[in-house]
């Protein structure tokens, strides 16, 4: 184990990485597998990198149970680029797409899609400050929609889908899963497309993982810019141009770590345990800590909460940093406080935060 000081990292992304993954990458930094080169130096056309990307894909397929009729791609641009790409590739001219707007990121997604064509807001939780998910009776889908878009977990507002919405027959479901990707088992067959920026749970910043059902690729129109064409990227197996090699390598190490841990079922149990520790402190604080999301919509990845005043919240951030609890300031757009409990945040870090919260209330209540 490393003797280097490590803080309790609650950053919302880029975020914590498993220590064993960092140590393995450190050990292989100068020479991957004895080849005499770092992954950062080797050709993306080399046999060494071909092995890295194919192993990463195979491990991800095993972890998520991805069927053979889905393509897995390691792309670039962050999830934000794919807000536009999904519309460009999969919404035909003259068609509309449905969006369930549950927070800042689904709001950003529809804003990009609306620049390129027709969109329909099926649900918008903004009036309630995005503190809940919609009930089934609130959703009125267009049966002719090109697709329905959801953000599975909203990092800023801390709400997370517990099950997929029921769509009209034949309407595909698209999902930005950036912030709870590989945190729990899901049925991939319920989705036509899943994409996720890696920098929350799957690896470092720089790569987006896209999982697309084969039949969707037949919808891609001709003459899209090549780098924005999912069909080209799938046909070239993520290697049309130089991919983010190091980020893909690191994702592969994370997938191996998850397999060694026992897979997504085991990871989900740990993540639930971590979230319960913090929500219990909030719920037992007598209103001193005020969680943002209603209990039935709460995220297990991102927990935003408030105190009685901004001055008290500033003190919380200041004192928490002294205790090596890093990244607890809320998103600049909403303020407050936020703890991000991604896969690699260890139980001992979450316990340290829970203990700090209890003590902070005693001293400043």
PDB file of C-alpha atoms in Angstrom, residues 81-91 99 109-110 113 147-150 174-176 193 195 228 230:
ATOM      1  CA  UNK A  81     -21.273  16.359 -26.845  1.00  0.00           C
ATOM      2  CA  UNK A  82     -23.508  13.315 -26.966  1.00  0.00           C
ATOM      3  CA  UNK A  83     -26.533  15.429 -26.044  1.00  0.00           C
ATOM      4  CA  UNK A  84     -26.269  16.781 -29.586  1.00  0.00           C
ATOM      5  CA  UNK A  85     -24.996  13.584 -31.189  1.00  0.00           C
ATOM      6  CA  UNK A  86     -27.967  11.463 -30.135  1.00  0.00           C
ATOM      7  CA  UNK A  87     -30.321  13.940 -31.810  1.00  0.00           C
ATOM      8  CA  UNK A  88     -28.169  14.218 -34.930  1.00  0.00           C
ATOM      9  CA  UNK A  89     -27.905  10.460 -35.341  1.00  0.00           C
ATOM     10  CA  UNK A  90     -31.258   9.132 -34.201  1.00  0.00           C
ATOM     11  CA  UNK A  91     -33.953  11.800 -34.675  1.00  0.00           C
ATOM     12  CA  UNK A  99     -37.339  14.400 -22.802  1.00  0.00           C
ATOM     13  CA  UNK A 109     -29.550  17.648 -22.974  1.00  0.00           C
ATOM     14  CA  UNK A 110     -32.856  19.014 -24.262  1.00  0.00           C
ATOM     15  CA  UNK A 113     -31.303  18.738 -28.949  1.00  0.00           C
ATOM     16  CA  UNK A 147     -36.748   8.335 -28.724  1.00  0.00           C
ATOM     17  CA  UNK A 148     -37.207   9.201 -25.053  1.00  0.00           C
ATOM     18  CA  UNK A 149     -34.226  10.671 -23.198  1.00  0.00           C
ATOM     19  CA  UNK A 150     -33.597  10.410 -19.455  1.00  0.00           C
ATOM     20  CA  UNK A 174     -31.895   6.697 -24.450  1.00  0.00           C
ATOM     21  CA  UNK A 175     -30.043   7.321 -21.221  1.00  0.00           C
ATOM     22  CA  UNK A 176     -27.272   9.577 -19.983  1.00  0.00           C
ATOM     23  CA  UNK A 193     -28.657   3.623 -26.070  1.00  0.00           C
ATOM     24  CA  UNK A 195     -23.792   6.723 -22.689  1.00  0.00           C
ATOM     25  CA  UNK A 228     -20.141  12.812 -34.930  1.00  0.00           C
ATOM     26  CA  UNK A 230     -22.024   6.717 -34.317  1.00  0.00           C
TER      27      UNK A 230
END
